[in-house]
Amino acid sequence: MKTYHISGMKCDGCVKTVTEKLSKVPGVKSVQVDLDKKQVTVEGKALKFLLKGALKGTKFELGDEL
């Protein structure tokens, strides 16, 4: 399980979009987004560049691992 900073989130709709996009990445078992902390926790064996790629074209950006 890895937790990353994520920017661009402002509402529950943002949480839904990020969750849906990251959940489609191969190797991801679950995604938990914390809007208040601007963090996302990903369970599984997905590589960071694949997670970042899943958010390409959106206003969200996956940051450093916490």
Coordinates of N, CA, C and O in Angstrom, one line a residue:
M1 N 0.8 -1.2 0.0 CA 0.0 0.0 0.0 C 0.9 1.2 0.0 O 1.8 1.3 0.8
K2 N 0.6 2.2 -0.9 CA 1.4 3.4 -1.0 C 0.4 4.6 -1.0 O -0.7 4.6 -1.5
T3 N 0.9 5.7 -0.3 CA 0.1 6.9 -0.2 C 0.9 8.0 -0.9 O 2.1 8.2 -0.7
Y4 N 0.1 8.8 -1.7 CA 0.7 9.9 -2.5 C 0.0 11.2 -2.3 O -1.2 11.1 -2.0
H5 N 0.7 12.3 -2.4 CA 0.0 13.6 -2.5 C -0.7 13.7 -3.8 O -0.1 13.2 -4.8
I6 N -1.8 14.3 -3.9 CA -2.5 14.6 -5.1 C -3.0 16.0 -5.2 O -3.6 16.5 -4.2
S7 N -2.8 16.7 -6.3 CA -3.2 18.1 -6.4 C -4.4 18.2 -7.4 O -4.6 17.3 -8.2
G8 N -5.1 19.3 -7.2 CA -6.2 19.5 -8.1 C -7.6 19.1 -7.6 O -8.6 19.4 -8.3
M9 N -7.7 18.5 -6.5 CA -9.0 18.0 -5.9 C -9.6 19.1 -5.1 O -9.0 19.7 -4.2
K10 N -10.9 19.3 -5.4 CA -11.7 20.4 -4.6 C -13.0 19.9 -4.1 O -13.6 20.6 -3.3
C11 N -13.5 18.8 -4.6 CA -14.9 18.4 -4.2 C -15.1 16.9 -4.3 O -14.1 16.1 -4.7
D12 N -16.2 16.4 -3.9 CA -16.5 15.0 -4.0 C -16.5 14.4 -5.4 O -16.2 13.2 -5.6
G13 N -16.8 15.2 -6.3 CA -16.8 14.8 -7.7 C -15.3 14.5 -8.2 O -15.1 13.6 -8.9
C14 N -14.4 15.3 -7.6 CA -13.0 15.1 -7.9 C -12.6 13.7 -7.3 O -11.8 13.0 -8.0
V15 N -13.0 13.5 -6.1 CA -12.7 12.2 -5.4 C -13.2 11.0 -6.3 O -12.4 10.1 -6.5
K16 N -14.4 11.1 -6.8 CA -15.0 10.1 -7.6 C -14.1 9.9 -8.9 O -13.8 8.7 -9.3
T17 N -13.8 11.0 -9.6 CA -13.0 10.8 -10.8 C -11.7 10.2 -10.6 O -11.2 9.3 -11.3
V18 N -10.9 10.7 -9.5 CA -9.6 10.1 -9.2 C -9.7 8.6 -8.9 O -8.9 7.8 -9.4
T19 N -10.7 8.3 -8.1 CA -10.9 6.9 -7.7 C -11.2 6.0 -8.9 O -10.6 5.0 -9.1
E20 N -12.0 6.5 -9.8 CA -12.4 5.7 -11.0 C -11.2 5.6 -11.9 O -10.9 4.5 -12.4
K21 N -10.4 6.6 -12.1 CA -9.3 6.6 -13.0 C -8.2 5.7 -12.5 O -7.6 4.8 -13.2
L22 N -7.9 5.8 -11.2 CA -6.8 5.0 -10.6 C -7.2 3.5 -10.5 O -6.3 2.6 -10.6
S23 N -8.5 3.3 -10.3 CA -8.9 1.9 -10.1 C -8.8 1.1 -11.4 O -8.7 -0.2 -11.3
K24 N -8.7 1.7 -12.5 CA -8.6 1.0 -13.8 C -7.1 0.6 -14.1 O -6.9 -0.1 -15.1
V25 N -6.2 1.1 -13.3 CA -4.8 0.8 -13.6 C -4.5 -0.7 -13.2 O -4.9 -1.1 -12.1
P26 N -3.9 -1.4 -14.1 CA -3.5 -2.8 -13.8 C -2.7 -2.9 -12.6 O -1.8 -2.2 -12.3
G27 N -3.1 -3.9 -11.7 CA -2.4 -4.1 -10.5 C -3.0 -3.4 -9.3 O -2.6 -3.7 -8.1
V28 N -3.9 -2.5 -9.5 CA -4.5 -1.7 -8.4 C -5.7 -2.6 -7.8 O -6.6 -3.0 -8.5
K29 N -5.6 -2.8 -6.5 CA -6.7 -3.6 -5.8 C -7.7 -2.7 -5.2 O -8.9 -3.0 -5.2
S30 N -7.3 -1.5 -4.6 CA -8.2 -0.6 -4.1 C -7.6 0.8 -4.1 O -6.4 1.0 -4.1
V31 N -8.5 1.8 -4.0 CA -8.1 3.2 -4.0 C -8.9 3.9 -2.9 O -10.1 3.8 -2.9
Q32 N -8.2 4.7 -2.1 CA -8.9 5.5 -1.0 C -8.3 6.9 -1.1 O -7.1 7.1 -1.1
V33 N -9.3 7.8 -1.4 CA -8.9 9.2 -1.5 C -9.4 10.0 -0.3 O -10.5 9.9 0.2
D34 N -8.5 10.9 0.2 CA -8.8 11.8 1.3 C -8.7 13.2 0.8 O -7.6 13.7 0.6
L35 N -9.9 13.7 0.6 CA -10.0 15.1 0.1 C -9.4 16.1 1.0 O -8.7 17.0 0.5
D36 N -9.6 16.0 2.3 CA -9.1 17.0 3.2 C -7.6 17.0 3.3 O -7.0 18.1 3.3
K37 N -7.0 15.9 3.2 CA -5.5 15.8 3.3 C -4.9 15.9 1.9 O -3.6 15.9 1.8
K38 N -5.7 15.8 0.8 CA -5.1 15.8 -0.5 C -4.2 14.7 -0.7 O -3.1 14.8 -1.2
Q39 N -4.7 13.5 -0.3 CA -3.9 12.3 -0.4 C -4.7 11.1 -1.1 O -5.9 11.1 -1.0
V40 N -4.0 10.2 -1.7 CA -4.6 9.0 -2.2 C -3.7 7.8 -1.8 O -2.5 7.9 -1.9
T41 N -4.4 6.8 -1.3 CA -3.8 5.6 -0.9 C -4.2 4.5 -1.9 O -5.3 4.3 -2.2
V42 N -3.1 3.8 -2.5 CA -3.4 2.8 -3.5 C -2.8 1.5 -3.0 O -1.7 1.4 -2.6
E43 N -3.7 0.5 -3.0 CA -3.3 -0.9 -2.6 C -3.1 -1.7 -3.9 O -4.0 -1.7 -4.8
G44 N -2.0 -2.4 -3.9 CA -1.7 -3.2 -5.1 C -0.3 -3.0 -5.5 O 0.5 -2.4 -4.8
K45 N 0.0 -3.5 -6.7 CA 1.4 -3.4 -7.2 C 1.5 -2.6 -8.5 O 2.3 -2.8 -9.4
A46 N 0.7 -1.5 -8.6 CA 0.8 -0.6 -9.7 C 2.0 0.3 -9.7 O 2.4 0.8 -8.6
L47 N 2.6 0.5 -10.8 CA 3.8 1.4 -10.9 C 3.3 2.8 -10.9 O 2.3 3.2 -11.5
K48 N 4.1 3.7 -10.3 CA 3.8 5.1 -10.2 C 3.5 5.8 -11.5 O 2.6 6.5 -11.7
F49 N 4.4 5.4 -12.5 CA 4.2 6.1 -13.8 C 2.9 5.7 -14.5 O 2.3 6.5 -15.2
L50 N 2.4 4.5 -14.2 CA 1.1 4.1 -14.7 C -0.1 4.9 -14.0 O -1.1 5.2 -14.6
L51 N 0.1 5.1 -12.7 CA -0.9 5.9 -11.9 C -0.9 7.3 -12.4 O -2.0 7.9 -12.6
K52 N 0.3 7.9 -12.6 CA 0.3 9.2 -13.2 C -0.3 9.3 -14.5 O -1.0 10.3 -14.9
G53 N 0.0 8.3 -15.3 CA -0.6 8.2 -16.7 C -2.1 8.2 -16.7 O -2.8 8.7 -17.6
A54 N -2.7 7.5 -15.7 CA -4.1 7.4 -15.7 C -4.8 8.7 -15.4 O -6.0 8.9 -15.8
L55 N -4.1 9.7 -14.8 CA -4.6 11.0 -14.6 C -4.2 12.0 -15.6 O -4.7 13.2 -15.6
K56 N -3.5 11.6 -16.6 CA -3.1 12.5 -17.7 C -4.4 13.0 -18.4 O -5.3 12.3 -18.7
G57 N -4.4 14.3 -18.7 CA -5.6 14.9 -19.4 C -6.6 15.3 -18.4 O -7.7 15.8 -18.8
T58 N -6.4 15.2 -17.1 CA -7.3 15.6 -16.1 C -6.6 16.8 -15.3 O -5.4 17.1 -15.6
K59 N -7.3 17.4 -14.4 CA -6.7 18.5 -13.7 C -6.0 18.0 -12.4 O -5.5 18.8 -11.6
F60 N -5.9 16.7 -12.3 CA -5.3 16.1 -11.1 C -3.9 15.6 -11.4 O -3.6 15.1 -12.5
E61 N -3.0 15.8 -10.4 CA -1.6 15.3 -10.6 C -1.1 14.6 -9.4 O -1.2 15.0 -8.2
L62 N -0.6 13.4 -9.6 CA -0.1 12.5 -8.5 C 1.3 13.0 -8.2 O 2.2 13.2 -9.0
G63 N 1.5 13.3 -6.9 CA 2.8 13.8 -6.4 C 3.6 12.8 -5.8 O 3.5 11.6 -6.1
D64 N 4.5 13.2 -4.8 CA 5.4 12.4 -4.2 C 4.7 11.4 -3.2 O 3.7 11.7 -2.7
E65 N 5.4 10.2 -3.0 CA 4.9 9.3 -2.1 C 5.1 9.8 -0.7 O 6.2 10.4 -0.4
L66 N 4.2 9.6 0.2 CA 4.3 10.1 1.6 C 4.8 9.0 2.5 O 4.8 7.9 2.2

